[in-house]
Amino acid sequence: MSTSHCTLALIAVCLIQGSTATPGWGVSVPDSLFAVQGTSVIFNCSFQYPDKPPISPSNITAKWLISPCDLKSLELYNNQEKNNNHKVSFIGDLSKKNCSLQISEINTTYNGAYCFRFEIKDFNSWTGRSPVHLTVYARPTKPIISFSTELVEGINTSLICSSSNVAQNAEPSLNWYGISDEAAEQRKVNEQIGNLSSYLVFIPSYQDHKKIIKCSVNYSNYLYSDEANITLQVKYAPKNITIQGDSGSQMEIKEGDKVSLTCTSNSFPEATYTWYKREEDRSQTESLNFTGATLTFHNISRRDSGFYNCAATNSLGNETSEALEIRVQYAPKHIAIQGGNRSQLDIKEGDKVSLTCTSNSYPEATYTWYKREEDRSQTESFNFTGATLTFHNISRRDSGFYNCAATNYLGKETSEALEIRVQYKPAEVNISRVGMSFHCTAIANPLAQITWNYTSNAKPVINGNRTNSTLTLQTMSNICVSCQAQNKYGHISSEKQCFKTSQTSILVQVITGSISGAVLLLVIVLLIRRKDMFRGKKPEIDSQPVLHNGPQDPKQGNQMSVSVTNRVYDNLSMNESLGEKQDAPRRDSANALVYASIRFDKKPKDLKPEKPNTEQLMYSNIQQDNQVTGSTGGAVYENVDKFKTISKEAGGTQKDSEDSILYACIVVKDNPHNPKPEKH
C-alpha cells in the first residue's frame, strides 16, 4: 500500500470516527424540509464540542455539504471561502454554536440531502450523522377567473377559476372569496395532472355589481397561497334614485344663488335622466326640457320653488325618485295693511279694530308697526311685533298714519301708510270771550254743528265753521251765553258764561272792540287842549277818559307803537284839520283839530265779570325807555301810562291775572315851538 493510499485511508477513518458518537461532539438538524418553488427555506442547525480549552469562533470552519456528505461531497456553503451564490446565506452564530442556513427563491434544483460539518483549527472536526432532506414543489400558476355568460341580474351564471403547474403531492386547492356560500355553489374539477379548476354557480343581484371576487390556489400543508380577483359587472335596471343638492340644506337656498340638483341611481349600464316639477299649489307634474343628471339654476328665483323628481332609465328598465321640495328664500315684498272688513270711515271710538300686515317672504317675516300722527312728522314704533295689530277699544288718540315693516334675515320692506280716523262724539267744548265776542270751539269726528244759547234781547252776529264759531252781541245788559256741539254720535254743551256790565268792563270792551272809540278819545283830548290854550288856562284831566263810538277819518301821519298786554297798537298818528274851507291855506290856528288813530292788531283775552273788592286798577311805573313821544303840528304827546287789572286772592294776596287789561292814557302837552297864548 502506497503512502498516499495510507493517508487516504487514515482520512477515511477519521471521517468515520467523526461520525461516531463521541462525548462532547455533535450536530442537530431536522430530518426533512418542504418548500414551494420561489419561496425561502431555512435549515435550522446547532452543533457542540468540548469547551476545554476555550475556542475562538474565528478558528472554526463551517461547511454545508451536499449528500453523500463525505470528503468528495460538493459544498453548498463554506465560511472560509467567498460565497458566489447570493441565494444561500449563513444565518447562524458560531459563538453560540448555531449553524443555521437560509436559501431564498428556492427551486426544484435544490431537491436533495444536506449535512453540516465544522472543523476546529489545531483541535478536531465533526460531520453531522443524519442529513436534512429537502423537497421543493413546483409553484402553481396565478389563478385565472372567467365567466361563462354575461352577468345580468336574476339570471343564473357561473364563474371559473383555474391554475396549472400544480403539484398533486402538495395537496393543492382552489378557494373562492366574496360570494356567500348560501348564494353560490362550488364545483372542483381536475381536468388533468398539473392543472386545477373550480366553478362558482350563482344568481347575480344588483348588489353584486362592482363586487370584488377572489380565487386562491393553496398548498395548505406548506403555507403557500396565491390569488386573483375580478370586479363583477352585473347589468340591472336603475334603482335607489335620489336627488342631491349642492347647498347642506334646501332651507338655505336664497334667491339669486346658484343651485344644482344631481340625480343619482344604481344602474348598469348607465342611465339617462328626465326631470319633473310640481308647484305647491298644483297637483299636475310637468316635465322639464332637460335630460342631464345635474339640473342647475344659475340665478334661482322664488318662481323655481316647488317639488322636483328625476327618472333614471336604461335598457333594462326605469325608476323615479321621490320628490325633493325646493323653497327659495327671499326678502319680504308686496307689504300691505288690511283694515279687516271695515273701512276707515266706519271706525268709531270704542270699536274693536284689527290691522293685519301681509307680505310675500320666505322664511316667514317678523313685523314691526309704526305710527305717525297727522300733526307730527316723526314716526314712532310700537312695542309689538305680531302680524296683526288689534285695538280692543279704539280711541281718538289712536287716529293717525300706520305702517308695518316685514323683516327676515334677507332684508326688510315697509308698507305704504294707512290712515285711521276714529269717529267720536263732540268733546272739549269750550267758550271764551273778548269783549262782547264769544268764541266756541269743539273737537269731533265727524265735524260737529255748533249752536248758541244766550239770554237778553241782544242782536247776534254769528260766523265761523262747524267746529269753530264766533258769536258777537251788541248789548250792555247782563247776559249768559253757552254753546252746544253735535254730530251723529251725540252732543255736548259748554259751561255758561254770565257777567254783569260795569264801567270798567265797558271801557275794556270799547277799547278792544272799537277802533273808533280810541280815535274819538284822542280827538276829545286834542279839542280840550286847544280850547284851553286859547282861553289862557291849562287843561286838567283828573279822571279816566270815557270812550264813545263815532266815525273816524284818519289820514296818514306820524306813527307810534304802544304795547298793551300781549297786543301791539301801532299806527298812532296825529293830523291837524285844515279849517272850514278845503281850499284855505294852512294855518296854525288854536281851533285847529289835531287827532290820532290807533290800529289794534289782536283782540285781548276774555275778562271775567267784575266782583266787588276783588279787582282794582293798578298803575305801573313806566321806565324811561317805555315812554312814547310823538310830535305833529303844535303839540307834543308823551307820558304814556299803562294800566292793568290785578286780582286779590283769599288772604289779601295780589297776583297778576291772565285776563288783566292793559291800556294807555295819553296826555297832551305844549309844543315848545308853539307857545301858549298869554292870559288876560
XYZ file of C-alpha atoms in Angstrom:
680
model
C 0.000 0.000 0.000
C 1.454 3.288 -1.020
C 1.809 6.248 1.278
C -0.894 8.122 -0.448
C -3.243 5.286 -0.034
C -2.474 5.134 3.641
C -3.157 8.806 4.002
C -6.482 8.460 2.319
C -7.325 5.513 4.472
C -6.450 7.486 7.563
C -8.609 10.340 6.451
C -11.447 7.954 5.835
C -11.008 6.501 9.274
C -11.024 9.990 10.746
C -14.224 10.872 8.966
C -15.811 7.728 10.193
C -14.590 8.467 13.670
C -16.061 11.979 13.407
C -19.422 10.458 12.680
C -19.352 8.131 15.647
C -20.691 9.094 18.956
C -18.009 10.955 20.805
C -18.671 12.619 24.128
C -18.978 16.420 23.758
C -19.273 16.416 19.928
C -22.436 16.521 17.725
C -24.726 18.225 15.085
C -28.515 18.564 15.259
C -30.684 19.188 12.120
C -34.314 18.336 11.098
C -34.895 15.153 9.171
C -36.783 16.751 6.229
C -37.921 20.106 4.852
C -40.572 21.027 2.230
C -40.724 24.234 0.214
C -42.569 25.664 -2.767
C -40.664 26.937 -5.697
C -39.905 30.611 -5.388
C -40.095 30.716 -1.592
C -37.335 30.645 1.058
C -36.284 27.736 3.247
C -34.252 27.665 6.463
C -32.070 24.771 7.659
C -32.224 25.084 11.444
C -28.931 23.714 12.836
C -26.919 23.566 16.081
C -23.555 21.944 16.977
C -21.429 21.226 20.054
C -17.859 20.475 21.030
C -15.801 20.316 24.245
C -15.136 23.784 25.653
C -11.757 22.950 27.094
C -9.632 24.617 26.118
C -11.831 27.689 25.092
C -12.025 28.008 21.289
C -12.445 31.281 19.379
C -15.144 31.268 16.615
C -12.525 32.557 14.203
C -10.775 29.227 14.499
C -13.921 27.338 13.399
C -14.615 26.473 9.771
C -18.335 25.908 8.994
C -19.397 23.894 5.932
C -22.706 22.693 4.429
C -22.236 19.694 2.226
C -24.473 18.150 -0.402
C -25.158 14.464 0.324
C -23.454 11.869 0.442
C -21.548 14.108 2.884
C -18.007 12.802 2.522
C -14.712 14.327 1.561
C -15.762 14.277 -2.092
C -19.118 15.996 -1.490
C -19.852 19.329 -3.080
C -20.009 22.276 -0.728
C -23.208 24.315 -0.594
C -21.582 26.795 1.758
C -18.087 27.414 3.336
C -17.487 30.338 5.622
C -13.784 30.431 4.851
C -14.405 30.918 1.127
C -16.071 33.643 -0.879
C -19.755 32.810 -1.402
C -20.764 33.354 -5.017
C -24.339 32.116 -4.578
C -26.335 35.102 -3.264
C -29.375 32.877 -2.655
C -27.516 30.965 0.094
C -26.644 32.746 3.325
C -25.349 31.630 6.730
C -27.661 32.975 9.379
C -26.195 31.126 12.362
C -23.754 32.371 15.054
C -20.700 30.211 15.651
C -20.004 31.792 19.012
C -23.406 30.474 20.103
C -22.940 27.143 18.310
C -25.709 27.992 15.820
C -25.152 26.718 12.292
C -28.479 27.664 10.558
C -28.589 28.259 6.775
C -31.180 30.035 4.527
C -31.884 29.509 0.840
C -34.079 32.167 -0.820
C -36.051 31.898 -4.085
C -35.645 28.214 -3.975
C -36.393 25.969 -6.960
C -36.602 22.283 -7.738
C -32.824 22.002 -8.347
C -32.334 22.141 -4.599
C -34.114 18.836 -4.033
C -31.740 16.568 -2.044
C -29.998 15.962 1.337
C -27.584 18.304 3.170
C -25.118 17.879 6.088
C -23.262 20.294 8.370
C -19.529 19.872 9.126
C -17.320 22.050 11.357
C -13.529 21.978 11.750
C -11.618 23.433 14.734
C -8.106 24.631 13.996
C -5.367 22.619 15.737
C -8.019 20.599 17.528
C -10.545 18.333 15.737
C -13.525 18.255 13.251
C -17.026 16.797 13.099
C -19.699 15.976 10.425
C -23.363 15.532 11.251
C -24.519 11.963 11.163
C -28.024 12.447 9.693
C -28.582 14.869 6.755
C -31.629 17.088 6.273
C -33.789 16.074 3.287
C -35.224 18.991 1.256
C -38.248 18.628 -1.070
C -39.134 21.557 -3.386
C -42.600 21.555 -5.028
C -43.341 23.285 -8.280
C -45.133 26.633 -7.917
C -48.697 26.790 -9.362
C -49.520 29.489 -11.877
C -51.525 32.502 -10.724
C -55.266 31.670 -10.829
C -57.381 32.933 -13.703
C -61.064 33.867 -13.211
C -63.547 33.876 -16.098
C -67.321 33.693 -16.512
C -69.377 31.641 -18.852
C -72.046 34.194 -19.808
C -72.822 37.908 -19.376
C -73.803 38.784 -15.831
C -77.405 40.018 -15.666
C -79.426 40.470 -12.502
C -81.652 37.490 -11.837
C -80.113 35.183 -14.486
C -78.169 32.066 -13.367
C -74.471 32.202 -14.249
C -71.085 30.662 -13.253
C -67.520 31.844 -12.617
C -64.473 29.647 -13.430
C -61.160 29.696 -11.550
C -58.174 27.673 -12.907
C -54.440 27.142 -12.157
C -51.700 24.986 -13.774
C -48.286 23.572 -12.777
C -49.845 22.209 -9.668
C -48.001 19.571 -7.597
C -50.512 16.960 -6.704
C -48.409 15.668 -3.788
C -48.671 19.073 -2.135
C -52.464 18.662 -1.777
C -53.429 21.805 -3.743
C -56.879 23.534 -3.541
C -58.817 26.449 -5.112
C -60.904 28.645 -2.803
C -63.481 31.418 -3.583
C -63.979 34.654 -1.626
C -66.622 37.411 -1.978
C -69.747 35.325 -2.580
C -71.584 33.797 0.352
C -71.999 30.035 0.459
C -75.781 30.484 0.556
C -75.776 32.279 -2.797
C -73.244 30.119 -4.644
C -72.170 26.507 -5.212
C -68.517 25.491 -5.697
C -67.555 22.642 -8.020
C -63.959 21.432 -8.261
C -62.727 19.707 -11.433
C -59.210 18.391 -12.048
C -59.021 18.189 -15.798
C -55.523 16.669 -15.985
C -52.403 16.193 -13.931
C -50.801 19.517 -13.152
C -53.996 21.540 -13.738
C -56.726 22.532 -11.276
C -60.130 24.204 -11.954
C -63.165 25.299 -9.871
C -66.680 26.517 -10.828
C -68.803 29.007 -8.819
C -72.503 28.883 -9.782
C -74.836 31.710 -8.530
C -77.663 34.118 -9.479
C -76.273 37.691 -9.541
C -78.089 40.646 -7.927
C -77.689 44.399 -8.431
C -75.944 44.324 -5.069
C -73.243 42.144 -6.648
C -72.406 44.873 -9.175
C -68.844 46.112 -8.704
C -68.265 43.454 -6.069
C -64.716 42.055 -5.911
C -64.486 38.233 -6.236
C -61.251 36.404 -5.332
C -59.934 32.912 -6.112
C -56.786 31.483 -4.477
C -54.657 28.392 -5.090
C -53.221 26.875 -1.906
C -50.757 24.236 -0.686
C -52.370 24.164 2.688
C -49.719 21.962 4.322
C -46.892 24.220 3.242
C -48.323 27.697 3.939
C -48.376 28.666 0.294
C -51.142 30.692 -1.355
C -51.611 32.779 -4.480
C -54.775 34.554 -5.638
C -56.501 36.515 -8.382
C -59.571 38.826 -8.287
C -62.121 40.408 -10.599
C -64.805 43.114 -10.210
C -68.254 41.913 -11.224
C -70.168 43.897 -13.836
C -73.798 42.960 -13.254
C -76.324 44.589 -15.531
C -79.553 45.781 -13.847
C -82.303 48.347 -14.176
C -81.964 51.704 -12.282
C -82.524 51.504 -8.533
C -82.314 53.806 -5.499
C -82.991 57.027 -7.404
C -82.242 60.107 -5.287
C -81.776 63.851 -5.785
C -78.874 65.582 -4.107
C -78.342 69.317 -3.866
C -75.054 71.150 -3.502
C -76.375 73.629 -0.838
C -76.368 71.271 3.162
C -79.908 72.021 3.060
C -82.940 73.100 0.899
C -83.886 75.557 3.667
C -80.742 77.622 2.987
C -81.413 78.393 -0.685
C -81.572 82.164 -1.182
C -82.959 83.986 -4.172
C -80.157 84.734 -6.612
C -77.966 81.798 -5.554
C -76.545 79.207 -7.916
C -78.123 75.850 -7.090
C -77.512 72.411 -8.607
C -79.647 69.276 -8.210
C -78.000 65.968 -9.070
C -79.960 62.801 -9.812
C -78.148 59.629 -8.759
C -79.066 55.991 -9.249
C -77.666 52.473 -9.053
C -77.756 51.129 -12.569
C -75.694 49.263 -15.171
C -75.399 50.203 -17.907
C -75.504 53.910 -17.001
C -78.947 55.504 -17.018
C -80.266 58.621 -18.719
C -82.286 61.125 -16.680
C -85.510 63.106 -17.062
C -86.596 65.925 -14.705
C -90.092 66.818 -13.472
C -91.523 69.690 -11.386
C -94.770 70.161 -9.497
C -95.673 73.513 -7.945
C -97.027 73.541 -4.410
C -100.498 74.734 -5.328
C -100.891 72.334 -8.247
C -101.403 68.601 -8.498
C -100.104 68.163 -12.048
C -96.426 67.381 -12.676
C -94.696 68.914 -15.690
C -91.545 67.614 -17.375
C -88.603 69.954 -17.796
C -86.764 70.326 -21.061
C -83.567 68.853 -19.613
C -82.161 65.303 -19.620
C -78.800 65.563 -17.814
C -78.008 64.105 -14.435
C -77.446 67.609 -12.912
C -80.079 70.352 -13.090
C -78.512 73.776 -12.443
C -80.183 77.104 -11.547
C -77.588 79.821 -12.150
C -79.787 82.531 -10.592
C -82.586 80.827 -8.705
C -85.781 82.766 -8.017
C -88.887 82.279 -5.927
C -90.668 81.023 -9.071
C -88.369 77.984 -9.006
C -89.828 76.832 -5.686
C -91.642 73.513 -5.943
C -91.306 69.715 -5.842
C -88.725 68.100 -8.133
C -88.445 64.459 -9.334
C -85.997 62.732 -11.634
C -86.427 59.472 -13.555
C -83.489 57.150 -14.439
C -83.779 54.866 -17.481
C -81.577 52.224 -19.158
C -82.181 49.231 -21.431
C -83.309 47.076 -18.515
C -85.927 49.440 -17.064
C -86.570 52.763 -15.321
C -87.336 54.162 -11.875
C -88.412 57.584 -10.494
C -87.085 59.307 -7.399
C -89.110 60.693 -4.545
C -89.927 64.396 -4.710
C -87.459 66.937 -3.336
C -89.040 70.212 -2.204
C -87.178 73.406 -3.024
C -88.131 76.539 -1.076
C -86.338 79.640 -2.257
C -85.836 82.179 0.496
C -86.277 85.866 -0.324
C -86.677 89.198 1.393
C -90.220 90.477 2.133
C -92.078 92.026 -0.805
C -95.565 93.385 -1.524
C -96.149 94.589 2.041
C -99.725 95.743 2.669
C -102.044 96.531 5.596
C -105.696 95.295 5.593
C -108.236 97.076 7.904
C -110.326 93.893 8.411
C -113.859 94.035 6.959
C -114.441 97.729 7.608
C -113.274 100.973 6.059
C -111.579 103.766 7.951
C -114.795 105.821 7.707
C -116.738 103.235 9.715
C -114.395 103.168 12.726
C -115.884 104.732 15.805
C -114.466 105.163 19.250
C -114.818 102.049 21.408
C -114.875 99.580 18.487
C -112.548 96.600 18.191
C -110.339 97.108 15.153
C -107.598 94.838 13.774
C -104.900 95.757 11.247
C -103.170 92.842 9.527
C -99.793 93.184 7.813
C -99.301 90.817 4.866
C -96.191 90.142 2.800
C -94.622 87.664 0.394
C -91.476 86.343 2.067
C -89.587 83.173 2.876
C -88.660 82.425 5.552
C -91.678 83.961 7.247
C -91.170 87.589 8.167
C -91.478 89.260 11.542
C -93.423 92.505 11.690
C -92.859 95.913 13.259
C -95.577 98.563 13.481
C -95.148 102.338 13.199
C -97.480 105.277 13.745
C -97.299 108.927 12.733
C -99.850 111.426 13.982
C -101.302 113.847 11.489
C -99.760 116.962 13.036
C -96.328 115.431 13.504
C -93.572 114.466 11.112
C -91.880 111.958 13.408
C -92.815 108.269 13.219
C -92.866 106.189 16.393
C -92.570 102.405 16.625
C -94.871 100.159 18.654
C -93.710 97.652 21.219
C -95.433 94.949 19.187
C -94.062 92.587 16.537
C -97.045 90.446 15.502
C -98.638 90.420 12.075
C -101.997 91.643 13.465
C -102.279 94.836 15.494
C -105.556 94.846 17.457
C -107.276 97.755 19.195
C -109.797 96.172 21.540
C -111.257 99.568 22.460
C -110.044 102.080 19.890
C -109.978 105.750 20.850
C -109.450 109.063 19.134
C -105.833 109.016 20.296
C -105.310 106.035 18.003
C -106.022 108.122 14.905
C -103.011 108.540 12.640
C -100.997 107.004 9.815
C -99.897 103.385 10.287
C -97.085 101.493 8.572
C -95.807 97.976 9.049
C -92.353 96.654 8.196
C -91.748 93.000 7.298
C -88.271 91.657 8.065
C -86.398 88.407 7.655
C -82.679 87.737 7.579
C -82.574 88.520 3.848
C -83.991 92.045 4.049
C -86.750 94.441 5.082
C -89.593 96.278 3.350
C -92.134 98.781 4.670
C -95.750 99.165 3.604
C -97.431 102.342 2.492
C -99.179 104.314 5.222
C -102.804 103.531 6.098
C -104.703 106.414 7.679
C -107.050 105.639 10.570
C -109.582 108.274 11.571
C -111.566 107.326 14.649
C -115.011 108.901 14.803
C -116.385 110.091 18.138
C -118.990 112.397 19.601
C -118.061 116.054 20.326
C -115.727 116.722 23.227
C -113.833 119.592 24.804
C -116.475 122.190 24.019
C -115.022 125.478 25.298
C -116.260 129.029 25.170
C -114.127 132.157 25.507
C -114.963 135.860 25.442
C -113.298 139.001 24.172
C -115.490 141.961 24.885
C -118.890 141.126 23.506
C -117.490 138.482 21.150
C -117.832 134.853 22.248
C -115.742 132.101 20.657
C -116.861 128.435 20.824
C -114.609 125.522 19.846
C -115.110 121.754 19.915
C -113.318 118.628 18.729
C -115.368 115.981 16.952
C -115.240 113.494 14.122
C -117.249 113.891 12.007
C -117.401 117.678 12.385
C -119.947 118.959 14.866
C -122.640 121.585 14.344
C -122.357 124.429 16.915
C -125.463 126.201 18.158
C -125.624 129.179 20.568
C -127.803 129.771 23.615
C -127.900 133.213 25.262
C -130.192 135.499 27.275
C -131.250 139.111 26.613
C -132.574 140.655 23.503
C -129.160 141.353 22.029
C -128.674 141.363 18.303
C -126.360 138.407 17.393
C -123.748 138.103 14.665
C -122.529 134.542 14.060
C -119.635 133.454 11.857
C -117.068 130.632 11.622
C -117.174 126.966 10.629
C -118.812 123.850 12.092
C -116.410 123.332 14.978
C -115.176 126.894 15.380
C -117.881 129.537 15.746
C -117.910 133.160 16.927
C -120.947 134.960 18.380
C -120.873 138.763 18.633
C -123.595 140.513 20.669
C -124.437 144.202 20.725
C -125.722 144.785 24.234
C -124.764 146.416 27.523
C -127.056 144.352 29.725
C -126.290 141.333 31.893
C -126.044 138.189 29.799
C -125.433 134.407 29.990
C -124.011 132.616 26.922
C -123.324 128.930 26.180
C -122.782 126.833 23.068
C -123.541 123.244 22.063
C -121.696 120.919 19.597
C -123.496 117.971 17.999
C -122.746 115.266 15.416
C -124.327 111.896 14.636
C -122.747 110.278 17.727
C -124.051 112.763 20.290
C -123.850 116.291 21.627
C -122.232 118.216 24.474
C -122.716 121.746 25.834
C -120.210 124.213 27.227
C -120.464 125.866 30.606
C -122.455 129.081 30.780
C -120.638 132.411 30.695
C -122.564 135.006 32.763
C -121.332 138.528 33.525
C -122.517 141.993 34.577
C -121.667 145.120 32.708
C -119.669 147.827 34.553
C -117.729 150.961 33.777
C -114.522 149.021 33.707
C -115.873 146.256 31.550
C -117.495 148.769 29.198
C -114.188 150.582 28.937
C -112.406 147.336 28.131
C -114.995 146.389 25.562
C -114.830 149.752 23.850
C -111.024 149.848 23.825
C -110.620 146.337 22.428
C -113.700 146.169 20.277
C -113.928 149.575 18.648
C -111.216 151.437 16.801
C -113.463 154.466 16.517
C -113.594 154.817 20.335
C -109.833 155.161 20.520
C -109.853 157.761 17.748
C -112.559 159.823 19.475
C -110.594 159.659 22.742
C -107.690 161.390 21.103
C -109.944 163.845 19.291
C -111.623 164.891 22.579
C -108.290 165.317 24.333
C -106.918 167.437 21.489
C -110.016 169.640 21.318
C -109.937 170.330 25.068
C -106.267 171.104 24.873
C -106.737 173.572 22.002
C -109.603 175.410 23.640
C -107.795 175.791 26.942
C -104.729 177.149 25.212
C -106.779 179.967 23.611
C -108.620 180.674 26.856
C -105.357 181.013 28.715
C -105.758 178.142 31.166
C -104.102 174.742 31.459
C -106.290 171.737 30.918
C -106.774 169.353 33.763
C -107.539 165.756 33.253
C -108.268 164.117 36.557
C -110.485 161.323 35.560
C -110.357 158.402 33.193
C -111.401 159.193 29.655
C -114.792 157.993 28.549
C -114.923 156.364 25.166
C -117.798 156.912 22.742
C -118.473 155.306 19.477
C -118.134 157.548 16.496
C -116.779 157.734 12.967
C -113.166 158.366 12.189
C -111.401 159.640 9.150
C -107.696 159.161 9.884
C -105.038 160.318 7.476
C -101.528 159.076 7.179
C -99.189 160.896 9.543
C -96.618 160.316 12.209
C -96.799 156.873 13.743
C -96.045 155.439 17.141
C -96.421 151.983 18.728
C -97.953 151.221 22.094
C -97.922 147.703 23.624
C -100.992 146.680 25.583
C -100.803 143.273 27.322
C -99.817 140.926 24.563
C -101.078 143.137 21.727
C -99.455 145.971 19.850
C -101.416 149.048 18.912
C -99.485 150.826 16.183
C -100.043 153.480 13.523
C -100.728 156.088 16.170
C -100.831 159.224 14.042
C -101.911 162.827 14.519
C -103.377 165.110 11.911
C -104.411 168.675 12.031
C -107.639 169.974 10.492
C -107.432 172.248 7.509
C -110.143 174.648 8.716
C -113.580 175.275 7.429
C -112.679 175.622 3.795
C -110.894 172.974 1.848
C -109.011 175.461 -0.281
C -107.946 177.744 2.599
C -104.222 177.983 3.259
C -102.951 176.010 6.207
C -102.529 177.944 9.424
C -101.610 177.093 12.985
C -104.954 178.009 14.453
C -105.831 177.449 18.079
C -109.073 175.922 16.900
C -107.288 173.517 14.590
C -108.241 169.921 15.295
C -105.423 167.505 15.954
C -106.327 163.791 16.366
C -104.786 160.374 16.348
C -105.647 156.918 15.057
C -104.789 153.574 16.655
C -104.846 150.189 14.902
C -105.470 147.070 17.053
C -103.614 144.036 15.670
C -105.082 141.411 18.003
C -108.056 141.043 20.310
C -107.339 140.956 24.053
C -108.154 137.909 26.121
C -111.550 137.416 27.701
C -112.217 139.037 31.063
C -114.330 137.517 33.791
C -117.132 139.637 35.290
C -116.065 142.081 37.966
C -116.557 141.198 41.590
C -116.692 143.732 44.383
C -113.395 144.253 46.155
C -111.625 141.606 44.032
C -110.150 143.776 41.292
C -108.645 147.201 41.237
C -106.746 149.270 38.764
C -103.078 149.347 39.471
C -100.675 151.781 37.947
C -97.352 150.517 36.809
C -94.380 152.767 36.576
C -93.202 153.202 33.065
C -89.461 153.179 32.547
C -87.862 155.883 30.547
C -87.422 153.686 27.536
C -91.128 152.787 27.586
C -92.297 156.351 27.053
C -93.836 157.185 23.745
C -93.346 160.605 22.290
C -94.965 161.937 19.180
C -94.998 165.331 17.617
C -97.180 166.829 14.974
C -98.412 170.305 14.373
C -98.095 172.330 17.540
C -98.499 169.615 20.217
C -96.258 167.018 21.886
C -97.698 163.761 23.223
C -95.884 161.906 25.941
C -96.273 160.194 29.343
C -97.978 157.089 28.222
C -99.049 155.214 31.380
C -100.002 151.571 31.391
C -102.927 150.233 33.385
C -103.732 146.630 34.137
C -106.081 144.811 36.451
C -104.832 142.516 39.165
C -106.787 140.109 41.355
C -106.816 139.567 45.067
C -106.708 136.033 46.303
C -108.069 134.800 49.595
C -105.990 136.350 52.353
C -105.405 139.607 50.533
C -102.582 138.396 48.290
C -102.396 140.154 44.966
C -101.410 138.494 41.742
C -101.390 139.321 38.084
C -104.382 137.916 36.336
C -104.026 136.191 32.999
C -107.142 138.125 31.963
C -105.774 141.502 33.155
C -106.392 144.539 30.968
C -103.550 146.727 29.821
C -104.363 150.067 28.235
C -102.861 153.556 27.891
C -103.703 157.161 28.721
C -102.110 159.873 26.579
C -101.506 163.388 27.983
C -101.130 166.270 25.523
C -98.512 168.878 26.403
C -97.471 172.189 24.921
C -95.389 172.317 21.867
C -92.294 174.342 22.687
C -92.289 175.637 19.145
C -95.864 176.936 19.575
C -96.093 178.793 22.940
C -99.328 179.216 24.838
C -101.314 182.455 24.353
C -100.999 184.961 27.160
C -103.623 185.085 29.868
C -105.745 188.252 30.262
